[in-house]
Short mmCIF file of C-alpha atoms and ligand atoms in Angstrom, two decimals:
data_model
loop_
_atom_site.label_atom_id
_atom_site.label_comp_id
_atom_site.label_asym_id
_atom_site.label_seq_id
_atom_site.Cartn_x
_atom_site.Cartn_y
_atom_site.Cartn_z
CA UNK A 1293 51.65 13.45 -9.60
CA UNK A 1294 51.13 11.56 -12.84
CA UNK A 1295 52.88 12.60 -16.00
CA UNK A 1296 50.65 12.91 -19.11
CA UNK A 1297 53.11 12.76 -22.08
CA UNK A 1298 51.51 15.62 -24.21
CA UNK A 1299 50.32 17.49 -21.14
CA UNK A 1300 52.39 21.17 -22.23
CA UNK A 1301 50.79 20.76 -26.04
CA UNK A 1302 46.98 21.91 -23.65
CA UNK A 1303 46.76 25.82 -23.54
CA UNK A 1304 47.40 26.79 -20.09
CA UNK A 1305 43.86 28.10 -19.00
CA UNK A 1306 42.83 24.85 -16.38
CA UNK A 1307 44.39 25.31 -12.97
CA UNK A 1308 45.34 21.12 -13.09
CA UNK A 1309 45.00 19.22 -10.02
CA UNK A 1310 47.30 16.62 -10.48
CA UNK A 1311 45.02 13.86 -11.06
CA UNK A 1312 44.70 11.91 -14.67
CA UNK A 1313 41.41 9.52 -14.64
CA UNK A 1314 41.59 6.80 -17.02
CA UNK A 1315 37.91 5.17 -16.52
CA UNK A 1316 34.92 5.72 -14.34
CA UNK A 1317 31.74 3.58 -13.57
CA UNK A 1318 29.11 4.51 -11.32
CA UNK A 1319 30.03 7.23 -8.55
CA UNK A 1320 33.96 6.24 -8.81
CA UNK A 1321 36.14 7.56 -10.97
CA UNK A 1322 40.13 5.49 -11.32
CA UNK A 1323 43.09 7.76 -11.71
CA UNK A 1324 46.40 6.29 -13.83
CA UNK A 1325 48.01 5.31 -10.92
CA UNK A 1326 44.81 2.69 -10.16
CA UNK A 1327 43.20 4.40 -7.35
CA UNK A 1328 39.95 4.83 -6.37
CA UNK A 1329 38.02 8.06 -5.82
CA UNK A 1330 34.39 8.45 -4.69
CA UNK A 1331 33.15 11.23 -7.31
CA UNK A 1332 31.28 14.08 -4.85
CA UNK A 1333 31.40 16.36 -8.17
CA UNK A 1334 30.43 14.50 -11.41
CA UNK A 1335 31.94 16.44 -13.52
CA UNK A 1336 30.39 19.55 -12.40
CA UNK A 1337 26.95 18.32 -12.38
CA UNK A 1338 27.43 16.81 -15.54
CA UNK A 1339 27.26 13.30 -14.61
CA UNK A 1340 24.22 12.96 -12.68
CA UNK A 1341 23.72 9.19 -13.33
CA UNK A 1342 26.87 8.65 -12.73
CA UNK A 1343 29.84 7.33 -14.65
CA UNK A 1344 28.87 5.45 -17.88
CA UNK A 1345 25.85 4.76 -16.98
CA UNK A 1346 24.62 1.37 -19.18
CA UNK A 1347 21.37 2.47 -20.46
CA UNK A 1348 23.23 5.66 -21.92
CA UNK A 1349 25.96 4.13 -22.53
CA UNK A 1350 23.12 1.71 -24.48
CA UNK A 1351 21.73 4.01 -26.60
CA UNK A 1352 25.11 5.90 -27.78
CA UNK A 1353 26.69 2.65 -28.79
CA UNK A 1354 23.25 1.76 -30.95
CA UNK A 1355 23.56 5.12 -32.12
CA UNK A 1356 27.25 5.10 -33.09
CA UNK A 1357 26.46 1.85 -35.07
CA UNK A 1358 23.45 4.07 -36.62
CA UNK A 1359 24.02 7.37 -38.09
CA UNK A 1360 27.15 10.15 -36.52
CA UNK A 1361 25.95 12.59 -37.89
CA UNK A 1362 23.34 14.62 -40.58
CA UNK A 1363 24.01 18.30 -41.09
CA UNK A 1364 21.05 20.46 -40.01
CA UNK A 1365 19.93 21.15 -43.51
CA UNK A 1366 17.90 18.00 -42.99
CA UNK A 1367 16.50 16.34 -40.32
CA UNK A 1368 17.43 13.46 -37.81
CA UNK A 1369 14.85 11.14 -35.57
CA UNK A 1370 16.06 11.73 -32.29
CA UNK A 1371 16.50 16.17 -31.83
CA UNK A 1372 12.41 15.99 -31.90
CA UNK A 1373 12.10 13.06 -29.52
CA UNK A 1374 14.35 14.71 -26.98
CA UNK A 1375 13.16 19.01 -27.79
CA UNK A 1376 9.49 17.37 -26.54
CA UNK A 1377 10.85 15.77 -23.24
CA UNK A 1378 12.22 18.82 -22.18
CA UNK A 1379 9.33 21.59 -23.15
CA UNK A 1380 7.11 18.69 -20.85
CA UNK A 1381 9.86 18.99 -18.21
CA UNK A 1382 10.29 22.45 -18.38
CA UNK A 1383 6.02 23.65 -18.17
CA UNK A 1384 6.08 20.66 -15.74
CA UNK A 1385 1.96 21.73 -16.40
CA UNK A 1386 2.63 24.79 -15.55
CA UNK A 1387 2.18 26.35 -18.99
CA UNK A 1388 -0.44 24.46 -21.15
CA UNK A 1389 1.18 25.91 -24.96
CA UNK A 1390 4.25 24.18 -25.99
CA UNK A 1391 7.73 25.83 -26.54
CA UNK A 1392 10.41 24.97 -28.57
CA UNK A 1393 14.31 23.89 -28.48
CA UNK A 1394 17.15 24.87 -29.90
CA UNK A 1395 20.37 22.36 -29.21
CA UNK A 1396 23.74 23.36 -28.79
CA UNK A 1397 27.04 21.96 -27.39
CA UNK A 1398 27.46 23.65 -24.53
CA UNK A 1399 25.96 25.80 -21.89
CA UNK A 1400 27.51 29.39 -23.14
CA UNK A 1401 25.66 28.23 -26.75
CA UNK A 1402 22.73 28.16 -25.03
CA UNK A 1403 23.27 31.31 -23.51
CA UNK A 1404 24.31 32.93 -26.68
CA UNK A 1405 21.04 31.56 -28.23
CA UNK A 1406 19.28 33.38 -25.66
CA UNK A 1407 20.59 36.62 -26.22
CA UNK A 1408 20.07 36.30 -29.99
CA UNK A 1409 16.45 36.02 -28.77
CA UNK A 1410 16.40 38.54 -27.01
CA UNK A 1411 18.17 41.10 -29.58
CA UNK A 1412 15.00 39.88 -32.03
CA UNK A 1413 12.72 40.17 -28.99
CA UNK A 1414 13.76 43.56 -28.18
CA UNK A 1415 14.17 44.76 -31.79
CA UNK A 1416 16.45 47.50 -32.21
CA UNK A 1417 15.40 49.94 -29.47
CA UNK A 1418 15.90 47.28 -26.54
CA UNK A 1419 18.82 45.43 -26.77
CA UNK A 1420 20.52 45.45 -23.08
CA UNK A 1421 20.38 42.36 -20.96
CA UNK A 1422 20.50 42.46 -17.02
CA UNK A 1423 22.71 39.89 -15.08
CA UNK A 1424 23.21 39.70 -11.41
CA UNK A 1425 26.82 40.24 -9.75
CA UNK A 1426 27.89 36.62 -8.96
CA UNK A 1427 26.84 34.43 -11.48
CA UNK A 1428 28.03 32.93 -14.56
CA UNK A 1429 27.17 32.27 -17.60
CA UNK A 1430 29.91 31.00 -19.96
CA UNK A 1431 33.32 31.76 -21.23
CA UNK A 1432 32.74 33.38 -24.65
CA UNK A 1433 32.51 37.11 -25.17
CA UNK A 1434 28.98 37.68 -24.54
CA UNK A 1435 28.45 35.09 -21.90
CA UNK A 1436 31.90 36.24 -20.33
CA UNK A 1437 30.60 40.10 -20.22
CA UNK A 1438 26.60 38.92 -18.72
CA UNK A 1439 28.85 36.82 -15.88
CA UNK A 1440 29.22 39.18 -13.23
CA UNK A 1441 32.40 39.06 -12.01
CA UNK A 1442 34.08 42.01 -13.18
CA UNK A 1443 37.65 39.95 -12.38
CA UNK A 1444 36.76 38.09 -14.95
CA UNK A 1445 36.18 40.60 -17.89
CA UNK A 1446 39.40 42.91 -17.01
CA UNK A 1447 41.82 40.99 -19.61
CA UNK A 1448 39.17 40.68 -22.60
CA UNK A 1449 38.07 44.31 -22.99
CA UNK A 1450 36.14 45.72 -24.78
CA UNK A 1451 33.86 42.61 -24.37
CA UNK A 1452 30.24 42.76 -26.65
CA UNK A 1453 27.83 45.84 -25.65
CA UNK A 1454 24.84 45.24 -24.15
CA UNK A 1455 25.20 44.30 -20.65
CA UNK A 1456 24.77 45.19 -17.39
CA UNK A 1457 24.88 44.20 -14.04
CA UNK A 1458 22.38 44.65 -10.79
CA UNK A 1459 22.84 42.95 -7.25
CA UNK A 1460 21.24 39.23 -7.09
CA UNK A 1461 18.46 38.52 -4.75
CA UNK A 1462 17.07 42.21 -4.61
CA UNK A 1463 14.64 42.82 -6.58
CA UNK A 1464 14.62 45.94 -5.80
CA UNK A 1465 17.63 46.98 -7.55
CA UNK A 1466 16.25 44.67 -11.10
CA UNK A 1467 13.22 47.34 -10.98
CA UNK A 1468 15.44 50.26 -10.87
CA UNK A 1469 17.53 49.05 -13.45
CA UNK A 1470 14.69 48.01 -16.09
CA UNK A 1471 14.99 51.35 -18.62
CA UNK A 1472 14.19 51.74 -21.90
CA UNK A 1473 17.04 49.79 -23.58
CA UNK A 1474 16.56 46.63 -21.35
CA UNK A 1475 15.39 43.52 -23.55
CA UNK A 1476 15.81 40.72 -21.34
CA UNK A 1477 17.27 39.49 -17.43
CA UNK A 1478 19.45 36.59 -16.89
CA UNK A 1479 19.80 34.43 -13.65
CA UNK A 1480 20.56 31.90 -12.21
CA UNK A 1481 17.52 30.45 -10.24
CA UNK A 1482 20.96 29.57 -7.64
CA UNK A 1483 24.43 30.57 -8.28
CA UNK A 1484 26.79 27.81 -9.36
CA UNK A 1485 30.41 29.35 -9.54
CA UNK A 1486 28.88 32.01 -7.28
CA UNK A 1487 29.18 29.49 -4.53
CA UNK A 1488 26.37 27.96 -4.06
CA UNK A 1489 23.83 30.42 -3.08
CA UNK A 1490 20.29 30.41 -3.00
CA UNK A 1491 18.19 33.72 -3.20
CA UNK A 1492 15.63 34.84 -0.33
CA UNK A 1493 12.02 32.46 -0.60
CA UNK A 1494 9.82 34.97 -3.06
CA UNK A 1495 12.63 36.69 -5.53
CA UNK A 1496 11.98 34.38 -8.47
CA UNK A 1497 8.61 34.83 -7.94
CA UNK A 1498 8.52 38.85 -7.76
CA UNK A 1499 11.52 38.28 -10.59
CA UNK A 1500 8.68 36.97 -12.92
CA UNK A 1501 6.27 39.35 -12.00
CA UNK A 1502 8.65 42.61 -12.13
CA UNK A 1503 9.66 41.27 -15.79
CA UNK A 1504 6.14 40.36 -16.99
CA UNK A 1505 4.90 43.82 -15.88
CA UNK A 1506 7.73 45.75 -17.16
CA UNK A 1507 7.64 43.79 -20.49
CA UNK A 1508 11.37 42.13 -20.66
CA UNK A 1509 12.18 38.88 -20.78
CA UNK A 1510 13.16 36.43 -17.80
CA UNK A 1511 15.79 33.91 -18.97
CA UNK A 1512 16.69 31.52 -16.40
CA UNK A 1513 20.44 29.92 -16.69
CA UNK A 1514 18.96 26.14 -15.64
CA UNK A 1515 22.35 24.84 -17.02
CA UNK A 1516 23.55 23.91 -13.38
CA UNK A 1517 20.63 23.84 -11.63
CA UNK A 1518 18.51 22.16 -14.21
CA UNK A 1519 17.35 18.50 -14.53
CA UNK A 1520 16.13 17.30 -11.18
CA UNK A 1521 19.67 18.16 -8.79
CA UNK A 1522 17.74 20.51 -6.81
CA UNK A 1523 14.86 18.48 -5.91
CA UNK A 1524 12.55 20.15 -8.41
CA UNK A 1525 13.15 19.41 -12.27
CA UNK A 1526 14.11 23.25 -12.60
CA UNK A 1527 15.23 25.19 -10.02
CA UNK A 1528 12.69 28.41 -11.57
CA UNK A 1529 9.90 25.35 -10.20
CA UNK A 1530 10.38 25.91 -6.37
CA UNK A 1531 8.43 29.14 -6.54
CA UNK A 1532 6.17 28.06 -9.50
CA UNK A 1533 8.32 30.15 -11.82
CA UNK A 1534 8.33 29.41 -15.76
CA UNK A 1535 10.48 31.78 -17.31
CA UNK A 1536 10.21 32.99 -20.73
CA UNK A 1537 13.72 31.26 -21.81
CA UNK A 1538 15.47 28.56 -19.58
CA UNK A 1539 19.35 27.27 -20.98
CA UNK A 1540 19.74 24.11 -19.87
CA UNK A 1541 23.30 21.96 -20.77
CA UNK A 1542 25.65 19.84 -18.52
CA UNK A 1543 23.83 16.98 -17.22
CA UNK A 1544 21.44 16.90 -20.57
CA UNK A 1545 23.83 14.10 -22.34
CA UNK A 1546 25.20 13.13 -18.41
CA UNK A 1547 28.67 14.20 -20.19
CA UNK A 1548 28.18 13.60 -24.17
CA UNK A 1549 28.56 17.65 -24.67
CA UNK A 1550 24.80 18.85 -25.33
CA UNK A 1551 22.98 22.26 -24.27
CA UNK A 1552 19.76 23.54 -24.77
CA UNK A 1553 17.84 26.84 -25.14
CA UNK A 1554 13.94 26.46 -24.68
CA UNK A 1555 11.78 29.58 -25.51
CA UNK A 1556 7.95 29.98 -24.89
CA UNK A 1557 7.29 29.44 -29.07
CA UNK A 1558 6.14 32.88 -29.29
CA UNK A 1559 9.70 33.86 -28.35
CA UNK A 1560 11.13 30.83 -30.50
CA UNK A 1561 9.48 31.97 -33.72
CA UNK A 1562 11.35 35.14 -34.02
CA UNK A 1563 13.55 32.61 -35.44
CA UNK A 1564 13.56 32.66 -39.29
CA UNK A 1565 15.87 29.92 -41.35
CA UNK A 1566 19.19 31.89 -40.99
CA UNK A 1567 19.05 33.39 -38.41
CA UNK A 1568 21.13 30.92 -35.77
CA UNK A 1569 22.22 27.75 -36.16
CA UNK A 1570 25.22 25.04 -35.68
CA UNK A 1571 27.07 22.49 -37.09
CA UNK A 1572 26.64 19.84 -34.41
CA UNK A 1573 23.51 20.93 -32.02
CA UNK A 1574 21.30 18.34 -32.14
CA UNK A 1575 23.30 16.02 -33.78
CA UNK A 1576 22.59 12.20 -33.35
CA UNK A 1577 25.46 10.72 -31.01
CA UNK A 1578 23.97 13.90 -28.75
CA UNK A 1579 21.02 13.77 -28.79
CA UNK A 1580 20.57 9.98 -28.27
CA UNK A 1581 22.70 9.95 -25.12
CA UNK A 1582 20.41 13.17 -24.04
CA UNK A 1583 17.17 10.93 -24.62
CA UNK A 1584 18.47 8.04 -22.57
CA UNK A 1585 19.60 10.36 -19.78
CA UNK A 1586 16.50 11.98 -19.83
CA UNK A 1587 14.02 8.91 -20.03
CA UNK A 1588 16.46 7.42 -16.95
CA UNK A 1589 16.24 10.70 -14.99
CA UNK A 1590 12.60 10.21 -15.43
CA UNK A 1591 12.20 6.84 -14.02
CA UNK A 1592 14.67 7.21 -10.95
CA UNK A 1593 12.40 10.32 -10.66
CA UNK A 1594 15.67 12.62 -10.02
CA UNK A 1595 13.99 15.21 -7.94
CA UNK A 1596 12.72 13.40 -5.59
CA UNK A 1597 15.73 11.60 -5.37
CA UNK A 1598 17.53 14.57 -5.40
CA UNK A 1599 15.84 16.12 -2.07
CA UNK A 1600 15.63 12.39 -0.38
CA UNK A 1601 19.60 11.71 -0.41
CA UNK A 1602 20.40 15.49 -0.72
CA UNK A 1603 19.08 16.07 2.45
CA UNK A 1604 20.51 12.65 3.99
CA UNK A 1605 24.36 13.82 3.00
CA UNK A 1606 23.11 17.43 4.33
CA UNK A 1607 22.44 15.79 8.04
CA UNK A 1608 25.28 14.05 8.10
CA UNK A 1609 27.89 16.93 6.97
CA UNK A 1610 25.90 19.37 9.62
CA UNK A 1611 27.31 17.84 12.20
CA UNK A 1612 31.03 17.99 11.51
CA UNK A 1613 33.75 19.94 12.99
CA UNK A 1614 34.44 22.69 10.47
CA UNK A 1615 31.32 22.71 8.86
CA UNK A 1616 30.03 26.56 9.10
CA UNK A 1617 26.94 26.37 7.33
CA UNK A 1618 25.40 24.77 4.00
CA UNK A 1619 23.66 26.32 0.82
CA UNK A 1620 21.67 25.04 -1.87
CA UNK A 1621 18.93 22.16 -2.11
CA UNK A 1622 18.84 18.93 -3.15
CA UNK A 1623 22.08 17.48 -4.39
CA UNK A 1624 24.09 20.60 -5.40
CA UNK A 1625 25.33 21.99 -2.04
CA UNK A 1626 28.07 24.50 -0.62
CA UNK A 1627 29.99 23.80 2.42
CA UNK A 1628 30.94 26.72 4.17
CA UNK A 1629 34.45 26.24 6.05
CA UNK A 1630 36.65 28.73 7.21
CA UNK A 1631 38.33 31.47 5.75
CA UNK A 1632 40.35 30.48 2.47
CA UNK A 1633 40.38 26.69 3.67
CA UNK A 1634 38.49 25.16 1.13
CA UNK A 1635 40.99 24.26 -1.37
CA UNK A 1636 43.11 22.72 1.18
CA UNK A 1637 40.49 20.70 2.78
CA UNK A 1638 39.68 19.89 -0.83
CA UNK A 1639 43.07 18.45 -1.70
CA UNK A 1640 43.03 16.74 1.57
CA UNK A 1641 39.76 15.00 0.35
CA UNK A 1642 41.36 14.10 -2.83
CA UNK A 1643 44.16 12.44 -1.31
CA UNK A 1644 41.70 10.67 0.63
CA UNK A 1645 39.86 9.72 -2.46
CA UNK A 1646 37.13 12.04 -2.27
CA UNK A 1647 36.70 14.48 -5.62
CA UNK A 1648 34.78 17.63 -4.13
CA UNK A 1649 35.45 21.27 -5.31
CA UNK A 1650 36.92 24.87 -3.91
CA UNK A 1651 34.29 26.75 -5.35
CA UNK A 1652 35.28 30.08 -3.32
CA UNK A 1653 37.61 30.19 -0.65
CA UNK A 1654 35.48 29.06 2.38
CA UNK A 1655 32.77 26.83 -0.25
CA UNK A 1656 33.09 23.49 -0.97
CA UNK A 1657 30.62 22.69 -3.86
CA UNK A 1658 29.39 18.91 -3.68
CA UNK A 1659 27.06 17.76 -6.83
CA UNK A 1660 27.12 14.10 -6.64
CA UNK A 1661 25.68 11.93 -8.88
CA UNK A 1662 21.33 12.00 -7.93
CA UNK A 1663 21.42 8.29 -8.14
CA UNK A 1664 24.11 8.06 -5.25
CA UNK A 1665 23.43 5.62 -1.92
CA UNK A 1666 23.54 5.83 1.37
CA UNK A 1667 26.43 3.76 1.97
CA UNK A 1668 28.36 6.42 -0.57
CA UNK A 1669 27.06 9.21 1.08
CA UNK A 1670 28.50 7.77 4.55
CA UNK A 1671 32.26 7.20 3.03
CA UNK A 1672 32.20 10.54 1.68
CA UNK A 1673 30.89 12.37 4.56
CA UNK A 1674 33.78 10.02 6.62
CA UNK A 1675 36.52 11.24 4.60
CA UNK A 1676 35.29 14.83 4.28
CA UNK A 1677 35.26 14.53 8.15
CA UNK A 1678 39.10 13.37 8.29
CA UNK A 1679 40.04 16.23 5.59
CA UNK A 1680 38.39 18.78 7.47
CA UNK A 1681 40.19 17.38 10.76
CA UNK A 1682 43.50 17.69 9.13
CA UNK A 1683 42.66 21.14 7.68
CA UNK A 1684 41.66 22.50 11.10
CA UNK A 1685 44.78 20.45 12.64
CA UNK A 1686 47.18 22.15 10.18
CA UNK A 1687 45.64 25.67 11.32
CA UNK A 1688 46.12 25.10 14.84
C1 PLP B 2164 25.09 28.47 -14.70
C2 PLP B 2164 26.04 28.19 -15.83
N1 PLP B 2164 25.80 28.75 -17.02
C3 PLP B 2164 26.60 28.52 -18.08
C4 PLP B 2164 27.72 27.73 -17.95
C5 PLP B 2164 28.61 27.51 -19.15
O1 PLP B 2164 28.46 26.22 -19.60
P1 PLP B 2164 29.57 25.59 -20.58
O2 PLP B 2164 30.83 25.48 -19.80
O3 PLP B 2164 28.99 24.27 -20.99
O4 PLP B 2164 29.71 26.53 -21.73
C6 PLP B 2164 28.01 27.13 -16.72
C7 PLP B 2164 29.20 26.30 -16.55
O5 PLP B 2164 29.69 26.05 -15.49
C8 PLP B 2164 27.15 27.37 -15.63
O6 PLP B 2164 27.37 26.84 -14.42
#
């Protein structure tokens, strides 16, 4: 346990593991004490080139010797540069007309933007967006109440109006709910927090076609599953799927804070000056690490990457004792183990220098970095093995 003068002054609302990190450079992260950990997380997904990477690293320190910061009231070089990588990431040539961007800090933003388009979108008849039990979306009012975990809401009532909830992967159950006040859905192409789980082959699909025919709007939370992790740039890509609005965020900056909300620019231009805005989306230091991050995601060519070593550390953990089953694709994966073991075998791997994460009781969540190697992939999967030994040792 390391003591962090300063530590009680934080608002109690992290669940600490008792861990400080002082520095970080490629897929290894060093704690105060000096030790090395093998980083099977990345921040959440943030840090899919690892830890500071040079070339972003690169650009921010150019930039910090540049220009901080311009208000939105007038423009800065780099938002534009960086709002046109990701519309041509996001149609990936699936759509021919470009969209358009609008930054924020953080995923929730993005969400938030999203439902602001959707209020506009829906005018003041529709204003209801769907969400599927499961997922999440963010931690402020509106994102909290279109996460669907009702666990979650019971403290913060009454959270915003306008949302409801329908069963994920049944799409079924999004046709029965789609009624006269319904403006827009929102999922997550694979649930994140959820633990890791991947809809049936075909729902995004019939997901786009239910909302195109019923005239609502498919937003697609990308901000885990965006950027290449899953072996596709965006996850919505597997079946071919553009949505109408995708939120995109943690790995954007690979861990300066940056989100995004793209819209088709139909559904962008019910915009008007005034209408949204912030003080820091888009700002320089932000963007410019988001540019570099994107233009080295580009030439590692993530996705492929992504599916190559995802399904490399996917062999090897099959075969382990404890191992019940694994979700996901590409580089964002859920372990199953058994019942309520995963945070122990978790802080067994962290002993052992290996930073994975409890995402639900019997998940472990691993989102390594995409540009990870082989020879990391084999110590992690060796010390996952010897935490899941002592876990299933400890259980008799
Ligand atoms: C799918 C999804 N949407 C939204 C968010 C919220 O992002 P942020 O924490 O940057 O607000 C998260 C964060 O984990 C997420 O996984």
């Amino acid at each position: 346990m390391t003591f962090n003068p300063g530590q009680n002054a934080l608002m109690p609302t992290y669940k600490k593991w008792p861990v400080t990190f002082v520095s970080g450079s490629g897929s290894y992260l060093i704690d105060t004490a000096g030790k090395k950990y093998l980083d099977f997380l990345s921040g959440i997904a943030v840090c899919s080139l690892g830890h500071c990477h040079p070339k972003v690293t690169e650009a921010l320190v150019d930039q910090a010797n540049t220009l901080w910061h311009v208000s939105n009231l007038f423009g800065n070089e780099i938002a534009p540069k960086v709002a046109h990588e990701l519309d041509l990431l996001i149609r990936s040539g699936y759509v021919d007309t470009p969209g358009k961007v609008f930054f924020t800090n953080s995923g929730a933003e993005a969400n938030e933007c999203a439902f602001k388009l959707a209020r506009l979108f829906g005018g003041r008849r529709r204003h209801v967006v769907l969400s599927a039990y499961g997922s999440f979306h963010g931690r402020t009012l509106a994102t909290l109440h279109a996460t669907g975990q009702p666990e979650k809401h019971e403290p913060f009532w009454p959270l915003p109006e306008g949302f409801s909830h329908i069963a994920f992967n049944d799409f079924q159950a999004l046709e029965n709910a789609i009624r006269g006040e319904v403006a827009a859905l929102i999922i997550e192409p694979t649930q994140g927090e959820g633990g890791v789980v991947v809809p049936e082959p075909g729902y995004l699909r019939q997901v786009r076609k239910i909302c195109s025919e019923m005239g609502i709007l498919m937003i697609a939370d990308e901000v885990q599953t965006g950027l290449g992790r899953m072996g596709t740039w965006f996850r919505c890509h597997v079946e071919d799927v553009v949505p109408d609005i995708v939120t995109v965020a943690k790995s954007l900056g690979n861990g300066m804070p940056i989100g995004a909300c793209w819209a088709r620019a139909e559904i962008a231009d019910l915009f008007s000056p005034g209408d949204h805005g912030s003080t820091f989306g888009g700002q320089p230091l932000a963007t410019s690490a988001a540019l570099a991050t994107l233009a080295e995601l580009k030439a590692i060519d993530a996705p492929r990457r992504a599916l190559q070593y995802g399904k490399i550390l996917r062999d090897n953990l099959a075969g382990l004792d404890g191992v019940l089953d694994i979700s996901g694709d590409g580089l964002l994966l859920g372990v199953k183990v058994g019942s309520n073991s995963a945070p122990k075998v978790a802080e067994n791997a962290l002993e052992k220098g290996l930073i994975v994460n409890p995402v639900r009781p019997d998940v472990i969540r691993m989102a390594p970095p995409l540009n990870i190697s082989e020879s990391e992939i084999a110590e992690a999967v060796s010390r996952f093995s010897e935490s899941l030994k002592e876990s299933l040792a400890e259980n008799g």
